[in-house]
């Protein structure tokens, strides 16, 4: 693989199928997940696609048709993904990858359908992550779909955090939802009065229960918590009016009002009573953090699915564009290739495709990471509990030593005997994956949905006018708008950037990042065609810039890398995401190259597929390098004052009279001098004397190198474009327009 000589390359003949994807996204040995993908696909490309085509998105109301979609989810097992087998589910163990695969399949056709399936899990997530065993068992079992022969409707839930302006949105710390003691008889369980209004709450039209974030408004309750509210509780459970959404119309959204009396046992995770005060075991912030950490990954994968789903319809449109016209007879280039005769149309589609590959690889890698993290996190909690350490600062302190051991592990040579000991330490494994997850989750949500939405606009534009009609095959116009919601809900881009700003500077993450950079160079030496070397150079530049900015100041002496200075920190967070997406894209192609040969289906035409996907990696790595270079250069130089003509001494400028003198000993110097001051003080018409590189010469060296690292990337794009023009696609899309 990886040859840059066109004549030697094999060409991909068909679109990558399930066998290829199962290897890349690492569920080739998970039959349960393969079955899940098939059943979710059946619902997506069957009833969901038919609903969209029939215009069911044209109403805000919750219709019988939309309700039938939920029943189709139940029948297909989608509602049961979240549950343990003993609660009515069918997947044992962590379920992040499973949930992501199902959401990916649904979002391939319609984002609202995917959201409708996920929102129920979001409602259960606080209970799953931090609820007591009784709470988890009770609500999971109620929400599981009925078994064959069982006459029962599953409970549906909603997650209620966001409140009417001016309260919770991005800033989840500001809550106006209130909790008071309604009644507390001696020796009995207290009853609580809950007062909460929600804004933009998914699933609310039909929710039987909600998990709501509230703050104490009573000295007898400490802090905040999440409470479970049921439709039949005493008081008001008003589902509210539907939100007039422009997007995701197959899910239900509305602004509910709750004023209810519930027993204190509804506090998620339980409580203790200390000196007559109810102290929830978890405050709402702790619960929400644990929930979003996992659920945001799935949202990122929804946008990734949309990008990849756009490829086939665009290819078909481009090829058939001129058929039927006079002069475009079968066999002519115009008839056979249509708009694909034109390089720009192909290159733009290659860009969409490469983005989709990168976003998907990043998303599934993050989902798998959380599957690995889930049991390790439980082990960590148990070990620390045994040592008498529980949560918060005490835990952070206790893990300090493990962090140093993790950093040491990353610095060891592959054959170092100490490796085995450190690798076997569960706390080391925990801090490594935790640091990685803290970065990968917001990166997936931010890059996939943010940049992904921009690229969906590109996909729509490739369909011309058709792209922005309801008739567009693949519903691309809907997907473009829907993607903007994915960039917004569960915390918009600012929230993800803010989190990255903190987590990407962790010592453990930085050590991991350095080891990944070295890994990319190693990969490049064996697989030069993947763009891994370009990526490694860009990674080196990013890390240099981060370290530089952490110590640099602006002309007023103010620190540049500072929480308040989002112009610096957010931009660096954006740059990092490009690198991460590109890295996982490359790793997935290597996995395919390594294992594809063992699979009877994937091995067919494997070389061509690997070549094409490598070319997409190379194209994407070059894009990532360009973004990183642009962002870093702006940050490194942009906060220096530009030299002015009136600056003392005009350092760096020549005087005209000086030049005449120098010309005698250095002929030709006048032609090189750009900043020349005349006798009368006049100067060239520009901002000032050119800035020199000051102390940042090292940056320019890195940038120079990065620029030459781009060698070959456009050849890869040309090759990919050639494949896009030739690859076979099915006669018709497998879901209706
Ligand atoms: C269809 C839909 C379904 C939803 N479902 C649910 C649900 O089921 N449950 C639920 O609880 N919520 C739900 N939400 C709410 C959603 O999570 C919020 O809308 C989202 O978190 C953004 O909050 P906001 O609308 O208040 O935006 P704002 O906070 O007003 O943000 C506006 C802009 O300002 C920026 N911004 C805000 N704060 C900062 C900052 N500190 N620094 C820099 N920039 C900042 C944001 O990035 C954004 O660009 C849903 C929303 C929609 C539209």
Coordinates of N, CA, C and O in Angstrom, one line a residue, residues 545-622:
X545 N 3.4 25.0 19.8 CA 2.6 26.3 20.0 C 1.9 26.3 21.4 O 1.9 27.4 22.0
X546 N 1.4 25.2 21.8 CA 0.7 25.2 23.1 C 1.7 25.5 24.2 O 1.4 26.4 25.0
X547 N 2.9 24.9 24.1 CA 3.9 25.2 25.2 C 4.3 26.6 25.1 O 4.5 27.3 26.1
X548 N 4.5 27.1 23.9 CA 4.9 28.5 23.7 C 3.9 29.5 24.3 O 4.2 30.4 25.1
X549 N 2.6 29.2 24.0 CA 1.6 30.1 24.4 C 1.3 30.1 25.9 O 0.8 31.1 26.5
X550 N 1.6 28.9 26.5 CA 1.4 28.9 27.9 C 2.4 29.8 28.7 O 2.1 30.2 29.8
X551 N 3.5 30.1 28.1 CA 4.4 31.0 28.7 C 4.4 32.4 28.1 O 5.0 33.3 28.7
X552 N 3.8 32.6 26.9 CA 3.9 33.9 26.2 C 3.0 34.9 26.8 O 2.0 34.5 27.4
X553 N 3.3 36.2 26.6 CA 2.4 37.3 27.0 C 2.1 38.2 25.8 O 2.8 38.2 24.8
X554 N 1.1 39.0 25.9 CA 0.8 40.0 24.9 C 1.7 41.3 25.2 O 2.4 41.3 26.2
X555 N 1.6 42.3 24.3 CA 2.5 43.5 24.6 C 2.2 44.2 26.0 O 3.0 44.9 26.5
X556 N 1.0 43.9 26.6 CA 0.7 44.5 27.9 C 1.2 43.6 29.0 O 0.9 43.8 30.2
X557 N 1.9 42.5 28.7 CA 2.3 41.6 29.7 C 1.3 40.6 30.2 O 1.5 39.9 31.2
X558 N 0.1 40.6 29.5 CA -0.9 39.6 30.0 C -0.7 38.2 29.4 O -0.4 38.1 28.2
X559 N -1.0 37.2 30.2 CA -0.8 35.8 29.8 C -1.7 35.5 28.6 O -2.8 35.9 28.5
X560 N -1.1 34.8 27.6 CA -1.9 34.5 26.4 C -2.8 33.2 26.7 O -4.0 33.2 26.4
X561 N -2.2 32.2 27.3 CA -3.0 31.0 27.5 C -3.7 31.1 28.9 O -3.2 30.9 29.9
X562 N -5.0 31.6 28.8 CA -5.7 31.9 30.0 C -7.2 31.6 29.7 O -7.7 31.8 28.6
X563 N -7.9 31.0 30.7 CA -9.3 30.7 30.6 C -10.2 31.8 29.9 O -11.1 31.5 29.2
X564 N -9.9 33.0 30.3 CA -10.7 34.1 29.8 C -10.4 34.4 28.3 O -11.1 35.1 27.7
X565 N -9.2 34.0 27.9 CA -8.8 34.4 26.6 C -9.1 33.3 25.6 O -8.3 32.5 25.1
X566 N -10.4 33.3 25.2 CA -10.9 32.2 24.4 C -10.4 32.3 23.0 O -10.3 31.3 22.2
X567 N -9.9 33.5 22.6 CA -9.3 33.7 21.3 C -8.1 32.9 21.1 O -7.8 32.4 20.0
X568 N -7.4 32.6 22.2 CA -6.2 31.7 22.2 C -6.6 30.3 22.4 O -6.3 29.4 21.6
X569 N -7.2 30.1 23.5 CA -7.5 28.7 24.0 C -8.4 27.9 23.1 O -8.2 26.8 22.7
X570 N -9.5 28.6 22.6 CA -10.5 27.9 21.8 C -9.9 27.6 20.4 O -10.2 26.5 19.8
X571 N -9.1 28.5 19.9 CA -8.5 28.2 18.6 C -7.5 27.0 18.7 O -7.5 26.2 17.7
X572 N -6.8 26.9 19.7 CA -5.9 25.8 19.9 C -6.7 24.5 20.0 O -6.3 23.4 19.6
X573 N -7.8 24.6 20.7 CA -8.7 23.4 20.9 C -9.2 22.9 19.5 O -9.2 21.7 19.2
X574 N -9.6 23.9 18.7 CA -10.1 23.5 17.3 C -8.9 22.8 16.5 O -9.2 21.8 15.9
X575 N -7.7 23.4 16.6 CA -6.6 22.8 15.9 C -6.4 21.4 16.3 O -6.1 20.5 15.5
X576 N -6.5 21.1 17.6 CA -6.2 19.8 18.1 C -7.2 18.8 17.5 O -6.8 17.6 17.1
X577 N -8.4 19.2 17.4 CA -9.4 18.2 16.9 C -9.1 17.7 15.5 O -9.3 16.5 15.2
X578 N -8.6 18.6 14.6 CA -8.2 18.2 13.3 C -7.2 17.1 13.4 O -7.3 16.1 12.6
X579 N -6.3 17.2 14.3 CA -5.2 16.2 14.4 C -5.7 14.9 14.9 O -5.3 13.8 14.4
X580 N -6.6 14.9 15.8 CA -7.1 13.7 16.4 C -7.9 12.9 15.4 O -7.8 11.7 15.2
X581 N -8.8 13.7 14.7 CA -9.6 13.0 13.7 C -8.7 12.3 12.6 O -9.0 11.2 12.2
X582 N -7.7 13.0 12.2 CA -6.9 12.5 11.2 C -6.1 11.2 11.7 O -5.9 10.3 11.0
X583 N -5.7 11.3 12.9 CA -4.9 10.2 13.5 C -5.8 8.9 13.5 O -5.3 7.9 13.0
X584 N -7.0 9.0 14.0 CA -7.8 7.8 14.0 C -8.2 7.3 12.7 O -8.4 6.1 12.5
X585 N -8.4 8.2 11.7 CA -8.7 7.8 10.4 C -7.5 6.9 9.8 O -7.8 5.8 9.3
X586 N -6.3 7.3 10.1 CA -5.1 6.6 9.6 C -5.1 5.2 10.3 O -4.9 4.2 9.7
X587 N -5.3 5.2 11.6 CA -5.2 3.9 12.4 C -6.3 2.9 11.9 O -6.0 1.7 11.8
X588 N -7.5 3.4 11.5 CA -8.5 2.5 11.1 C -8.1 1.9 9.7 O -8.5 0.7 9.4
X589 N -7.5 2.7 8.9 CA -7.1 2.1 7.6 C -6.0 1.1 7.8 O -5.9 0.0 7.1
X590 N -5.1 1.4 8.7 CA -4.0 0.4 9.0 C -4.6 -0.9 9.5 O -4.2 -2.0 9.2
X591 N -5.6 -0.8 10.3 CA -6.3 -2.0 10.8 C -6.9 -2.8 9.7 O -6.8 -4.0 9.6
X592 N -7.5 -2.1 8.7 CA -8.1 -2.8 7.6 C -7.0 -3.5 6.8 O -7.2 -4.6 6.4
X593 N -5.9 -2.8 6.6 CA -4.8 -3.4 5.8 C -4.3 -4.6 6.5 O -3.9 -5.6 5.8
X594 N -4.2 -4.6 7.8 CA -3.6 -5.7 8.6 C -4.6 -6.9 8.6 O -4.1 -8.0 8.6
X595 N -5.9 -6.6 8.8 CA -6.8 -7.7 9.0 C -7.7 -8.1 7.8 O -8.4 -9.1 7.9
X596 N -7.8 -7.2 6.9 CA -8.8 -7.4 5.8 C -8.6 -8.7 5.1 O -9.5 -9.3 4.6
X597 N -7.3 -9.1 4.9 CA -7.0 -10.3 4.2 C -7.6 -11.6 4.8 O -7.8 -12.5 4.1
X598 N -7.8 -11.5 6.1 CA -8.4 -12.7 6.7 C -9.9 -12.9 6.6 O -10.4 -13.9 6.9
X599 N -10.5 -11.8 6.1 CA -12.0 -11.9 5.9 C -12.3 -12.2 4.5 O -11.9 -11.5 3.6
X600 N -13.1 -13.2 4.3 CA -13.4 -13.6 2.9 C -14.1 -12.5 2.0 O -13.8 -12.4 0.8
X601 N -14.9 -11.7 2.7 CA -15.6 -10.6 1.9 C -14.6 -9.4 1.8 O -14.5 -8.8 0.7
X602 N -14.1 -9.0 2.9 CA -13.3 -7.7 2.9 C -12.0 -7.9 2.0 O -11.5 -7.0 1.5
X603 N -11.5 -9.2 1.9 CA -10.3 -9.4 1.2 C -10.5 -9.2 -0.3 O -9.5 -8.9 -1.0
X604 N -11.7 -9.2 -0.8 CA -12.0 -9.0 -2.2 C -11.7 -7.5 -2.5 O -12.3 -6.7 -2.0
X605 N -10.8 -7.3 -3.4 CA -10.4 -6.0 -3.8 C -9.8 -5.1 -2.7 O -9.9 -3.9 -2.7
X606 N -9.2 -5.8 -1.7 CA -8.7 -5.1 -0.5 C -7.7 -4.1 -0.9 O -7.7 -3.0 -0.4
X607 N -6.8 -4.4 -1.7 CA -5.7 -3.5 -2.0 C -6.2 -2.2 -2.6 O -5.7 -1.1 -2.2
X608 N -7.2 -2.3 -3.4 CA -7.7 -1.0 -4.0 C -8.5 -0.2 -2.9 O -8.3 1.0 -2.9
X609 N -9.2 -0.9 -2.1 CA -9.9 -0.2 -1.0 C -8.9 0.5 -0.1 O -9.1 1.6 0.3
X610 N -7.9 -0.2 0.3 CA -6.9 0.3 1.2 C -6.2 1.5 0.5 O -6.0 2.5 1.2
X611 N -5.9 1.4 -0.7 CA -5.3 2.5 -1.4 C -6.1 3.7 -1.4 O -5.7 4.8 -1.1
X612 N -7.4 3.5 -1.7 CA -8.3 4.7 -1.8 C -8.5 5.3 -0.4 O -8.4 6.5 -0.2
X613 N -8.7 4.5 0.6 CA -8.9 5.0 2.0 C -7.6 5.7 2.5 O -7.6 6.7 3.2
X614 N -6.4 5.2 2.0 CA -5.2 5.8 2.4 C -5.1 7.2 1.7 O -4.6 8.1 2.3
X615 N -5.5 7.2 0.5 CA -5.5 8.5 -0.2 C -6.4 9.5 0.5 O -6.1 10.7 0.6
X616 N -7.5 9.0 1.0 CA -8.4 9.9 1.7 C -7.7 10.4 3.0 O -7.8 11.6 3.4
X617 N -7.0 9.5 3.7 CA -6.2 9.8 4.9 C -5.2 10.9 4.5 O -5.0 11.9 5.3
X618 N -4.5 10.7 3.4 CA -3.5 11.7 3.1 C -4.1 13.1 2.8 O -3.6 14.1 3.2
X619 N -5.2 13.0 2.1 CA -5.9 14.3 1.8 C -6.3 15.0 3.1 O -6.1 16.2 3.2
X620 N -6.8 14.2 4.0 CA -7.3 14.8 5.2 C -6.2 15.3 6.1 O -6.3 16.3 6.7
X621 N -5.1 14.5 6.1 CA -3.9 14.9 6.9 C -3.4 16.3 6.4 O -3.0 17.1 7.2
X622 N -3.4 16.4 5.1 CA -2.9 17.7 4.5 C -3.8 18.9 4.9 O -3.4 20.0 5.2

